[in-house]
Amino acid sequence: MDKKTEENIIKCSRCGLCADVCPVYKAKRTEKTLLRGKFLQLLGLIRGELKWSDRLKSSLDECLGCDKCKIQCPSGLSAPEIFEKIKFENLNGFEKFLYGKFVLKIKIFALRIFYKVKHPVKSIVSGKKHDVIKIDKNLVHFNGCLSKCINTGFALPFALKKGGFECCGIPYKTKGNLDEYKAAASRNVQKIEKTDGLVVFNCATCLSAVRSYEFNLPESKERLVFYTELYKEFLKTHKITSKKPVTVTFHHPCHLKSAGIELFDVEEILNSIENINYVRLQNPDECCGFGGDYFTRHPRTADFLSTKKIEDVINSGAQIVLTACPTCLWSLKYGIKKLHTRNIKAYDLAEFLYSLDFTEKKLIERETQKRGEECKL
């Protein structure tokens, strides 16, 4: 174990403040799911009192990687980073293969099939087309692995070029395969730095991951944007309208917040849409529990958090719940299905926005002026 990791583990004062924000602890209420309990086990590893084992690995694996504890922690410790380094140091040859590029492709393919079987619903934007809005910057799309199989309804009224990027590396990083993660990050950095204009993301996790890369050209990081930034500019020149009045709410993904996109950035857009009644969830930032493939490894915890999230949606009175992360969307759909809540639908935010009507404000002004002139006659 490297010295810095040891120092960070020892730095934990075991105050227990992380209990207030840790979603896994809220679901299981056991000391070993709390950061304090995990660090005590790692202290035993440092002192030679414990050996690396499947049980210890399983304890670290229960972390959802939401990083909420870092904000709460007086020492500013990032538990996911510490756990990833410990896993990396204890990774064997078979695990490197298991958590490598080849197996990841198989997992993504399997998840794509599984999702289609579980949620064979036609996208609300099928057949919908908007005029392409021209802006003075090139837009290159960073399309995440899970976005390709879950957010199939993703669409923007802007011309997006394919970036040819590969996995952001988070699936490797969370499993401790830091060599594969660094290789993926390096290749993406090279492509981004050669790209002109903005790199547009539609997955919160991908944006959070790429913004944590070490760039050779620091200014490249400023060109990484979430599509909500484009919509904020779009609303200066266009009006968005829903044909029918509808009440919507928004689940704020953990990684969207860690990527620097605050809840009010999304609320600003939703509150600007005519015929939309936006209501804020009681716990909009509370983790939904799915966390990448976490739900496949810890289904009971994921189930608890997912259904709790839908209970909050039900209490909000919303007819539609939106989010901006593929696994969060899956979690919401799972919770809705489990609770048999037929009067609530879950959509990706981009898919929902594209399904609405767009009108240029200049056109509205001309129509208003024309009607005024007709009234005078």
mmCIF file of C-alpha atoms in Angstrom:
data_model
loop_
_atom_site.group_PDB
_atom_site.id
_atom_site.type_symbol
_atom_site.label_atom_id
_atom_site.label_comp_id
_atom_site.label_asym_id
_atom_site.label_seq_id
_atom_site.Cartn_x
_atom_site.Cartn_y
_atom_site.Cartn_z
ATOM 1 C CA MET A 1 0.000 0.000 0.000
ATOM 2 C CA ASP A 2 1.445 3.412 -0.954
ATOM 3 C CA LYS A 3 2.198 5.905 1.809
ATOM 4 C CA LYS A 4 -0.354 8.512 0.738
ATOM 5 C CA THR A 5 -3.189 5.949 0.792
ATOM 6 C CA GLU A 6 -2.102 4.840 4.277
ATOM 7 C CA GLU A 7 -2.042 8.454 5.473
ATOM 8 C CA ASN A 8 -5.548 9.048 4.110
ATOM 9 C CA ILE A 9 -6.907 5.945 5.842
ATOM 10 C CA ILE A 10 -5.289 6.975 9.151
ATOM 11 C CA LYS A 11 -6.607 10.523 8.662
ATOM 12 C CA CYS A 12 -10.189 9.281 9.105
ATOM 13 C CA SER A 13 -11.285 10.382 12.611
ATOM 14 C CA ARG A 14 -14.185 7.866 12.677
ATOM 15 C CA CYS A 15 -16.591 10.720 13.449
ATOM 16 C CA GLY A 16 -19.450 8.994 11.607
ATOM 17 C CA LEU A 17 -20.674 12.124 9.815
ATOM 18 C CA CYS A 18 -20.713 10.129 6.585
ATOM 19 C CA ALA A 19 -23.656 8.152 7.992
ATOM 20 C CA ASP A 20 -25.909 11.118 7.186
ATOM 21 C CA VAL A 21 -25.177 10.914 3.448
ATOM 22 C CA CYS A 22 -24.091 7.341 2.658
ATOM 23 C CA PRO A 23 -26.935 5.687 0.684
ATOM 24 C CA VAL A 24 -25.679 2.156 1.365
ATOM 25 C CA TYR A 25 -25.578 2.760 5.127
ATOM 26 C CA LYS A 26 -29.129 4.140 5.006
ATOM 27 C CA ALA A 27 -30.227 0.949 3.283
ATOM 28 C CA LYS A 28 -28.354 -1.596 5.463
ATOM 29 C CA ARG A 29 -27.565 0.173 8.772
ATOM 30 C CA THR A 30 -24.478 -1.943 9.490
ATOM 31 C CA GLU A 31 -21.098 -0.673 10.665
ATOM 32 C CA LYS A 32 -19.211 -2.397 7.854
ATOM 33 C CA THR A 33 -21.203 -0.468 5.234
ATOM 34 C CA LEU A 34 -20.196 2.817 6.867
ATOM 35 C CA LEU A 35 -16.930 4.447 5.809
ATOM 36 C CA ARG A 36 -15.695 4.306 9.395
ATOM 37 C CA GLY A 37 -16.125 0.538 9.461
ATOM 38 C CA LYS A 38 -14.385 0.048 6.127
ATOM 39 C CA PHE A 39 -11.423 2.189 7.190
ATOM 40 C CA LEU A 40 -11.079 0.213 10.431
ATOM 41 C CA GLN A 41 -10.773 -2.947 8.317
ATOM 42 C CA LEU A 42 -8.149 -1.253 6.145
ATOM 43 C CA LEU A 43 -6.236 -0.177 9.252
ATOM 44 C CA GLY A 44 -6.097 -3.866 10.167
ATOM 45 C CA LEU A 45 -4.683 -4.529 6.690
ATOM 46 C CA ILE A 46 -2.012 -1.841 7.176
ATOM 47 C CA ARG A 47 -1.010 -3.183 10.595
ATOM 48 C CA GLY A 48 -0.893 -6.770 9.368
ATOM 49 C CA GLU A 49 -3.784 -7.812 11.596
ATOM 50 C CA LEU A 50 -5.914 -8.663 8.537
ATOM 51 C CA LYS A 51 -5.112 -10.153 5.155
ATOM 52 C CA TRP A 52 -6.654 -9.252 1.812
ATOM 53 C CA SER A 53 -9.639 -11.545 1.340
ATOM 54 C CA ASP A 54 -12.851 -11.900 -0.642
ATOM 55 C CA ARG A 55 -14.728 -10.731 2.444
ATOM 56 C CA LEU A 56 -12.707 -7.513 2.686
ATOM 57 C CA LYS A 57 -12.972 -6.968 -1.045
ATOM 58 C CA SER A 58 -16.749 -7.459 -0.815
ATOM 59 C CA SER A 59 -16.922 -4.840 1.944
ATOM 60 C CA LEU A 60 -15.173 -2.250 -0.250
ATOM 61 C CA ASP A 61 -17.302 -3.274 -3.221
ATOM 62 C CA GLU A 62 -20.438 -2.160 -1.377
ATOM 63 C CA CYS A 63 -19.444 1.468 -1.981
ATOM 64 C CA LEU A 64 -21.677 3.040 -4.654
ATOM 65 C CA GLY A 65 -18.982 5.534 -5.658
ATOM 66 C CA CYS A 66 -21.331 8.502 -5.291
ATOM 67 C CA ASP A 67 -18.610 10.505 -3.452
ATOM 68 C CA LYS A 68 -21.195 12.131 -1.158
ATOM 69 C CA CYS A 69 -19.012 11.294 1.847
ATOM 70 C CA LYS A 70 -16.220 13.503 0.467
ATOM 71 C CA ILE A 71 -18.430 16.586 0.793
ATOM 72 C CA GLN A 72 -19.458 15.589 4.340
ATOM 73 C CA CYS A 73 -15.992 14.485 5.514
ATOM 74 C CA PRO A 74 -14.080 17.081 7.659
ATOM 75 C CA SER A 75 -10.825 15.702 6.203
ATOM 76 C CA GLY A 76 -12.135 15.781 2.614
ATOM 77 C CA LEU A 77 -11.385 12.090 2.045
ATOM 78 C CA SER A 78 -12.575 10.460 -1.175
ATOM 79 C CA ALA A 79 -13.507 6.893 -0.268
ATOM 80 C CA PRO A 80 -13.870 5.657 -3.895
ATOM 81 C CA GLU A 81 -10.318 6.775 -4.744
ATOM 82 C CA ILE A 82 -8.881 5.019 -1.690
ATOM 83 C CA PHE A 83 -10.828 1.815 -2.386
ATOM 84 C CA GLU A 84 -9.781 1.816 -6.052
ATOM 85 C CA LYS A 85 -6.104 2.000 -5.109
ATOM 86 C CA ILE A 86 -6.459 -0.828 -2.564
ATOM 87 C CA LYS A 87 -8.224 -3.008 -5.139
ATOM 88 C CA PHE A 88 -5.544 -2.196 -7.747
ATOM 89 C CA GLU A 89 -2.724 -3.266 -5.426
ATOM 90 C CA ASN A 90 -4.461 -6.591 -4.779
ATOM 91 C CA LEU A 91 -5.639 -7.298 -8.335
ATOM 92 C CA ASN A 92 -4.585 -10.683 -9.711
ATOM 93 C CA GLY A 93 -4.111 -11.666 -13.366
ATOM 94 C CA PHE A 94 -7.543 -13.200 -13.784
ATOM 95 C CA GLU A 95 -9.235 -10.118 -12.273
ATOM 96 C CA LYS A 96 -7.328 -7.853 -14.652
ATOM 97 C CA PHE A 97 -8.825 -9.824 -17.530
ATOM 98 C CA LEU A 98 -12.263 -9.961 -15.894
ATOM 99 C CA TYR A 99 -12.296 -6.184 -15.405
ATOM 100 C CA GLY A 100 -10.675 -5.445 -18.749
ATOM 101 C CA LYS A 101 -11.773 -4.137 -22.128
ATOM 102 C CA PHE A 102 -12.826 -7.427 -23.744
ATOM 103 C CA VAL A 103 -15.117 -8.543 -20.903
ATOM 104 C CA LEU A 104 -16.576 -5.032 -20.596
ATOM 105 C CA LYS A 105 -17.783 -5.214 -24.201
ATOM 106 C CA ILE A 106 -19.521 -8.518 -23.439
ATOM 107 C CA LYS A 107 -21.132 -7.017 -20.308
ATOM 108 C CA ILE A 108 -22.402 -3.974 -22.233
ATOM 109 C CA PHE A 109 -23.841 -6.215 -24.947
ATOM 110 C CA ALA A 110 -25.564 -8.401 -22.314
ATOM 111 C CA LEU A 111 -26.959 -5.331 -20.498
ATOM 112 C CA ARG A 112 -28.287 -3.966 -23.794
ATOM 113 C CA ILE A 113 -30.232 -7.179 -24.452
ATOM 114 C CA PHE A 114 -31.409 -7.421 -20.843
ATOM 115 C CA TYR A 115 -32.629 -3.803 -20.842
ATOM 116 C CA LYS A 116 -34.558 -4.249 -24.080
ATOM 117 C CA VAL A 117 -36.263 -7.324 -22.663
ATOM 118 C CA LYS A 118 -37.147 -5.589 -19.398
ATOM 119 C CA HIS A 119 -38.153 -2.243 -20.928
ATOM 120 C CA PRO A 120 -39.326 -2.801 -24.537
ATOM 121 C CA VAL A 121 -40.953 0.644 -24.723
ATOM 122 C CA LYS A 122 -40.803 2.742 -27.869
ATOM 123 C CA SER A 123 -39.010 6.067 -27.448
ATOM 124 C CA ILE A 124 -41.244 9.167 -27.222
ATOM 125 C CA VAL A 125 -39.091 10.858 -29.882
ATOM 126 C CA SER A 126 -39.565 8.129 -32.501
ATOM 127 C CA GLY A 127 -40.422 9.849 -35.780
ATOM 128 C CA LYS A 128 -40.013 13.322 -34.231
ATOM 129 C CA LYS A 129 -37.769 15.723 -36.148
ATOM 130 C CA HIS A 130 -36.741 19.294 -35.459
ATOM 131 C CA ASP A 131 -34.878 21.685 -37.722
ATOM 132 C CA VAL A 132 -31.162 21.587 -36.920
ATOM 133 C CA ILE A 133 -30.164 24.715 -35.010
ATOM 134 C CA LYS A 134 -26.900 26.138 -36.253
ATOM 135 C CA ILE A 135 -24.438 27.502 -33.727
ATOM 136 C CA ASP A 136 -20.987 28.983 -34.280
ATOM 137 C CA LYS A 137 -19.110 26.091 -32.658
ATOM 138 C CA ASN A 138 -18.416 22.516 -33.688
ATOM 139 C CA LEU A 139 -20.140 19.980 -31.455
ATOM 140 C CA VAL A 140 -18.594 16.549 -30.971
ATOM 141 C CA HIS A 141 -20.607 13.894 -29.142
ATOM 142 C CA PHE A 142 -19.110 11.799 -26.353
ATOM 143 C CA ASN A 143 -21.558 8.899 -26.253
ATOM 144 C CA GLY A 144 -21.124 6.657 -23.209
ATOM 145 C CA CYS A 145 -21.209 2.853 -23.248
ATOM 146 C CA LEU A 146 -24.476 2.501 -21.327
ATOM 147 C CA SER A 147 -26.028 5.507 -23.057
ATOM 148 C CA LYS A 148 -25.821 3.625 -26.337
ATOM 149 C CA CYS A 149 -28.019 0.824 -25.036
ATOM 150 C CA ILE A 150 -30.299 2.657 -22.580
ATOM 151 C CA ASN A 151 -30.611 6.253 -23.826
ATOM 152 C CA THR A 152 -31.513 5.210 -27.366
ATOM 153 C CA GLY A 153 -33.959 8.121 -27.572
ATOM 154 C CA PHE A 154 -31.207 10.705 -27.079
ATOM 155 C CA ALA A 155 -31.570 13.554 -29.551
ATOM 156 C CA LEU A 156 -30.646 17.227 -29.715
ATOM 157 C CA PRO A 157 -31.755 19.956 -32.140
ATOM 158 C CA PHE A 158 -28.088 20.610 -32.914
ATOM 159 C CA ALA A 159 -25.657 19.068 -35.385
ATOM 160 C CA LEU A 160 -23.482 16.608 -33.469
ATOM 161 C CA LYS A 161 -20.428 14.936 -34.945
ATOM 162 C CA LYS A 162 -19.377 11.470 -33.811
ATOM 163 C CA GLY A 163 -16.262 11.742 -31.682
ATOM 164 C CA GLY A 164 -15.084 8.144 -31.891
ATOM 165 C CA PHE A 165 -14.286 8.172 -28.188
ATOM 166 C CA GLU A 166 -14.011 4.995 -26.157
ATOM 167 C CA CYS A 167 -15.270 4.096 -22.688
ATOM 168 C CA CYS A 168 -14.643 6.874 -20.152
ATOM 169 C CA GLY A 169 -12.901 4.253 -18.003
ATOM 170 C CA ILE A 170 -15.128 4.339 -14.936
ATOM 171 C CA PRO A 171 -16.012 0.595 -15.165
ATOM 172 C CA TYR A 172 -12.272 -0.201 -15.005
ATOM 173 C CA LYS A 173 -11.548 2.341 -12.271
ATOM 174 C CA THR A 174 -14.261 1.207 -9.862
ATOM 175 C CA LYS A 175 -12.990 -2.382 -10.093
ATOM 176 C CA GLY A 176 -9.407 -1.302 -9.414
ATOM 177 C CA ASN A 177 -8.041 -1.906 -12.923
ATOM 178 C CA LEU A 178 -6.242 1.449 -12.928
ATOM 179 C CA ASP A 179 -3.863 0.472 -15.756
ATOM 180 C CA GLU A 180 -6.792 -0.042 -18.147
ATOM 181 C CA TYR A 181 -8.434 3.135 -16.848
ATOM 182 C CA LYS A 182 -5.308 5.244 -17.415
ATOM 183 C CA ALA A 183 -4.890 3.803 -20.915
ATOM 184 C CA ALA A 184 -8.512 4.650 -21.815
ATOM 185 C CA ALA A 185 -8.163 8.122 -20.286
ATOM 186 C CA SER A 186 -4.942 8.757 -22.234
ATOM 187 C CA ARG A 187 -6.549 7.792 -25.559
ATOM 188 C CA ASN A 188 -9.599 9.968 -24.887
ATOM 189 C CA VAL A 189 -7.400 12.915 -23.862
ATOM 190 C CA GLN A 190 -5.529 12.701 -27.167
ATOM 191 C CA LYS A 191 -8.779 12.695 -29.158
ATOM 192 C CA ILE A 192 -10.305 15.546 -27.159
ATOM 193 C CA GLU A 193 -7.202 17.714 -27.489
ATOM 194 C CA LYS A 194 -7.220 17.187 -31.270
ATOM 195 C CA THR A 195 -10.908 18.101 -31.444
ATOM 196 C CA ASP A 196 -12.113 21.627 -32.240
ATOM 197 C CA GLY A 197 -15.178 23.089 -30.526
ATOM 198 C CA LEU A 198 -17.188 21.599 -27.702
ATOM 199 C CA VAL A 199 -17.309 17.978 -26.560
ATOM 200 C CA VAL A 200 -20.956 17.313 -25.634
ATOM 201 C CA PHE A 201 -21.907 14.664 -23.057
ATOM 202 C CA ASN A 202 -25.280 13.047 -22.412
ATOM 203 C CA CYS A 203 -24.156 10.807 -19.538
ATOM 204 C CA ALA A 204 -23.447 12.349 -16.132
ATOM 205 C CA THR A 205 -20.943 9.627 -15.192
ATOM 206 C CA CYS A 206 -18.934 10.049 -18.390
ATOM 207 C CA LEU A 207 -18.717 13.813 -17.909
ATOM 208 C CA SER A 208 -17.637 13.428 -14.283
ATOM 209 C CA ALA A 209 -14.988 10.875 -15.292
ATOM 210 C CA VAL A 210 -13.548 12.867 -18.202
ATOM 211 C CA ARG A 211 -13.432 16.091 -16.211
ATOM 212 C CA SER A 212 -11.186 14.282 -13.717
ATOM 213 C CA TYR A 213 -8.628 13.405 -16.434
ATOM 214 C CA GLU A 214 -5.181 14.971 -16.432
ATOM 215 C CA PHE A 215 -5.039 16.978 -19.669
ATOM 216 C CA ASN A 216 -1.848 18.111 -21.378
ATOM 217 C CA LEU A 217 -3.743 21.218 -22.437
ATOM 218 C CA PRO A 218 -5.728 22.391 -19.365
ATOM 219 C CA GLU A 219 -7.981 24.583 -21.533
ATOM 220 C CA SER A 220 -9.376 21.412 -23.112
ATOM 221 C CA LYS A 221 -11.306 20.745 -19.910
ATOM 222 C CA GLU A 222 -13.264 23.969 -20.480
ATOM 223 C CA ARG A 223 -14.638 22.526 -23.740
ATOM 224 C CA LEU A 224 -16.336 19.611 -21.961
ATOM 225 C CA VAL A 225 -20.032 20.447 -21.627
ATOM 226 C CA PHE A 226 -23.265 18.729 -20.720
ATOM 227 C CA TYR A 227 -26.084 19.165 -23.247
ATOM 228 C CA THR A 228 -28.031 21.269 -20.725
ATOM 229 C CA GLU A 229 -25.561 24.088 -21.433
ATOM 230 C CA LEU A 230 -26.656 24.035 -25.085
ATOM 231 C CA TYR A 231 -30.323 24.175 -24.083
ATOM 232 C CA LYS A 232 -29.692 27.187 -21.833
ATOM 233 C CA GLU A 233 -28.313 29.046 -24.850
ATOM 234 C CA PHE A 234 -31.087 27.654 -27.050
ATOM 235 C CA LEU A 235 -33.763 29.133 -24.760
ATOM 236 C CA LYS A 236 -32.427 32.626 -25.422
ATOM 237 C CA THR A 237 -33.605 32.387 -29.013
ATOM 238 C CA HIS A 238 -36.338 29.743 -28.864
ATOM 239 C CA LYS A 239 -39.440 28.913 -26.897
ATOM 240 C CA ILE A 240 -40.158 25.354 -25.749
ATOM 241 C CA THR A 241 -43.767 24.284 -25.242
ATOM 242 C CA SER A 242 -45.544 21.130 -24.133
ATOM 243 C CA LYS A 243 -48.769 20.418 -26.033
ATOM 244 C CA LYS A 244 -50.442 19.173 -22.858
ATOM 245 C CA PRO A 245 -50.065 20.480 -19.291
ATOM 246 C CA VAL A 246 -47.943 18.045 -17.289
ATOM 247 C CA THR A 247 -46.261 17.963 -13.881
ATOM 248 C CA VAL A 248 -42.633 16.822 -13.952
ATOM 249 C CA THR A 249 -39.852 16.311 -11.446
ATOM 250 C CA PHE A 250 -36.123 15.561 -11.735
ATOM 251 C CA HIS A 251 -33.817 13.056 -10.071
ATOM 252 C CA HIS A 252 -30.373 14.653 -9.825
ATOM 253 C CA PRO A 253 -27.714 11.959 -10.501
ATOM 254 C CA CYS A 254 -24.775 11.787 -8.082
ATOM 255 C CA HIS A 255 -22.244 12.118 -10.897
ATOM 256 C CA LEU A 256 -24.051 15.048 -12.486
ATOM 257 C CA LYS A 257 -23.461 16.956 -9.276
ATOM 258 C CA SER A 258 -19.827 15.825 -9.035
ATOM 259 C CA ALA A 259 -19.370 16.919 -12.667
ATOM 260 C CA GLY A 260 -20.348 20.451 -11.640
ATOM 261 C CA ILE A 261 -23.900 20.525 -13.036
ATOM 262 C CA GLU A 262 -26.121 21.729 -10.214
ATOM 263 C CA LEU A 263 -29.817 21.025 -9.811
ATOM 264 C CA PHE A 264 -30.743 24.654 -10.495
ATOM 265 C CA ASP A 265 -29.065 24.396 -13.922
ATOM 266 C CA VAL A 266 -31.685 21.797 -14.886
ATOM 267 C CA GLU A 267 -34.509 23.565 -13.029
ATOM 268 C CA GLU A 268 -33.800 26.739 -14.981
ATOM 269 C CA ILE A 269 -34.588 24.862 -18.201
ATOM 270 C CA LEU A 270 -37.679 23.038 -16.906
ATOM 271 C CA ASN A 271 -39.134 26.225 -15.414
ATOM 272 C CA SER A 272 -38.767 27.934 -18.811
ATOM 273 C CA ILE A 273 -41.048 25.472 -20.621
ATOM 274 C CA GLU A 274 -44.670 26.443 -21.173
ATOM 275 C CA ASN A 275 -47.354 24.007 -19.937
ATOM 276 C CA ILE A 276 -44.803 22.334 -17.659
ATOM 277 C CA ASN A 277 -45.334 22.399 -13.918
ATOM 278 C CA TYR A 278 -41.984 21.547 -12.344
ATOM 279 C CA VAL A 279 -41.941 20.294 -8.749
ATOM 280 C CA ARG A 280 -38.776 19.544 -6.821
ATOM 281 C CA LEU A 281 -38.359 16.111 -5.241
ATOM 282 C CA GLN A 282 -38.062 15.959 -1.473
ATOM 283 C CA ASN A 283 -34.604 14.365 -1.845
ATOM 284 C CA PRO A 284 -33.520 15.198 -5.428
ATOM 285 C CA ASP A 285 -29.833 14.340 -4.807
ATOM 286 C CA GLU A 286 -30.482 11.058 -2.946
ATOM 287 C CA CYS A 287 -28.768 8.173 -4.779
ATOM 288 C CA CYS A 288 -31.084 5.902 -6.769
ATOM 289 C CA GLY A 289 -28.958 2.837 -5.921
ATOM 290 C CA PHE A 290 -28.065 1.449 -9.354
ATOM 291 C CA GLY A 291 -24.536 2.935 -9.712
ATOM 292 C CA GLY A 292 -23.243 1.426 -12.984
ATOM 293 C CA ASP A 293 -23.516 -2.353 -12.538
ATOM 294 C CA TYR A 294 -23.866 -2.075 -8.752
ATOM 295 C CA PHE A 295 -27.459 -3.321 -8.981
ATOM 296 C CA THR A 296 -26.259 -6.611 -10.483
ATOM 297 C CA ARG A 297 -23.897 -7.234 -7.534
ATOM 298 C CA HIS A 298 -26.011 -5.858 -4.676
ATOM 299 C CA PRO A 299 -29.629 -6.183 -5.847
ATOM 300 C CA ARG A 300 -31.224 -5.851 -2.386
ATOM 301 C CA THR A 301 -29.543 -2.520 -1.647
ATOM 302 C CA ALA A 302 -30.329 -1.249 -5.140
ATOM 303 C CA ASP A 303 -33.931 -2.390 -4.784
ATOM 304 C CA PHE A 304 -34.346 -0.540 -1.468
ATOM 305 C CA LEU A 305 -32.918 2.731 -2.791
ATOM 306 C CA SER A 306 -34.749 2.557 -6.114
ATOM 307 C CA THR A 307 -38.179 2.006 -4.551
ATOM 308 C CA LYS A 308 -37.476 4.725 -1.963
ATOM 309 C CA LYS A 309 -36.763 7.125 -4.825
ATOM 310 C CA ILE A 310 -40.053 6.284 -6.538
ATOM 311 C CA GLU A 311 -41.906 6.801 -3.255
ATOM 312 C CA ASP A 312 -40.481 10.343 -3.253
ATOM 313 C CA VAL A 313 -41.677 10.770 -6.852
ATOM 314 C CA ILE A 314 -45.177 9.582 -5.893
ATOM 315 C CA ASN A 315 -45.262 12.044 -2.982
ATOM 316 C CA SER A 316 -44.264 14.893 -5.304
ATOM 317 C CA GLY A 317 -47.431 14.412 -7.369
ATOM 318 C CA ALA A 318 -45.426 14.380 -10.626
ATOM 319 C CA GLN A 319 -46.623 12.471 -13.680
ATOM 320 C CA ILE A 320 -43.145 12.316 -15.199
ATOM 321 C CA VAL A 321 -39.757 11.851 -13.522
ATOM 322 C CA LEU A 322 -36.682 12.849 -15.510
ATOM 323 C CA THR A 323 -32.994 12.169 -15.045
ATOM 324 C CA ALA A 324 -29.709 12.527 -16.936
ATOM 325 C CA CYS A 325 -27.855 9.248 -16.365
ATOM 326 C CA PRO A 326 -28.558 5.897 -18.097
ATOM 327 C CA THR A 327 -28.376 3.724 -14.979
ATOM 328 C CA CYS A 328 -30.436 6.249 -12.995
ATOM 329 C CA LEU A 329 -33.071 6.009 -15.738
ATOM 330 C CA TRP A 330 -33.016 2.220 -15.447
ATOM 331 C CA SER A 331 -33.383 2.501 -11.671
ATOM 332 C CA LEU A 332 -36.398 4.797 -11.992
ATOM 333 C CA LYS A 333 -38.077 2.473 -14.492
ATOM 334 C CA TYR A 334 -37.352 -0.488 -12.245
ATOM 335 C CA GLY A 335 -38.858 1.239 -9.202
ATOM 336 C CA ILE A 336 -41.956 2.308 -11.129
ATOM 337 C CA LYS A 337 -42.484 -1.239 -12.376
ATOM 338 C CA LYS A 338 -41.952 -2.814 -8.967
ATOM 339 C CA LEU A 339 -44.413 -0.485 -7.236
ATOM 340 C CA HIS A 340 -46.942 -0.904 -10.102
ATOM 341 C CA THR A 341 -47.108 2.882 -10.494
ATOM 342 C CA ARG A 342 -48.773 3.103 -13.899
ATOM 343 C CA ASN A 343 -49.569 6.827 -13.740
ATOM 344 C CA ILE A 344 -45.862 7.834 -13.626
ATOM 345 C CA LYS A 345 -43.380 7.648 -16.514
ATOM 346 C CA ALA A 346 -39.591 7.948 -16.428
ATOM 347 C CA TYR A 347 -37.624 9.556 -19.262
ATOM 348 C CA ASP A 348 -34.160 10.753 -20.024
ATOM 349 C CA LEU A 349 -34.144 14.562 -19.854
ATOM 350 C CA ALA A 350 -32.789 14.990 -23.397
ATOM 351 C CA GLU A 351 -35.370 12.596 -24.830
ATOM 352 C CA PHE A 352 -38.170 14.467 -23.039
ATOM 353 C CA LEU A 353 -36.988 17.913 -24.154
ATOM 354 C CA TYR A 354 -36.686 16.811 -27.776
ATOM 355 C CA SER A 355 -40.270 15.490 -27.704
ATOM 356 C CA LEU A 356 -41.584 19.020 -27.038
ATOM 357 C CA ASP A 357 -42.362 21.805 -29.523
ATOM 358 C CA PHE A 358 -39.753 24.421 -30.430
ATOM 359 C CA THR A 359 -40.585 27.874 -31.794
ATOM 360 C CA GLU A 360 -38.144 30.623 -32.701
ATOM 361 C CA LYS A 361 -38.798 33.756 -30.638
ATOM 362 C CA LYS A 362 -38.325 36.020 -33.692
ATOM 363 C CA LEU A 363 -41.110 34.102 -35.420
ATOM 364 C CA ILE A 364 -43.373 34.604 -32.396
ATOM 365 C CA GLU A 365 -42.591 38.334 -32.395
ATOM 366 C CA ARG A 366 -43.393 38.610 -36.115
ATOM 367 C CA GLU A 367 -46.685 36.740 -35.628
ATOM 368 C CA THR A 368 -47.606 38.990 -32.687
ATOM 369 C CA GLN A 369 -46.748 42.090 -34.691
ATOM 370 C CA LYS A 370 -48.780 40.841 -37.664
ATOM 371 C CA ARG A 371 -51.832 40.192 -35.478
ATOM 372 C CA GLY A 372 -51.487 43.677 -33.965
ATOM 373 C CA GLU A 373 -51.500 45.234 -37.430
ATOM 374 C CA GLU A 374 -54.561 43.180 -38.423
ATOM 375 C CA CYS A 375 -56.423 44.373 -35.319
ATOM 376 C CA LYS A 376 -55.715 48.006 -36.242
ATOM 377 C CA LEU A 377 -57.263 47.458 -39.663
#
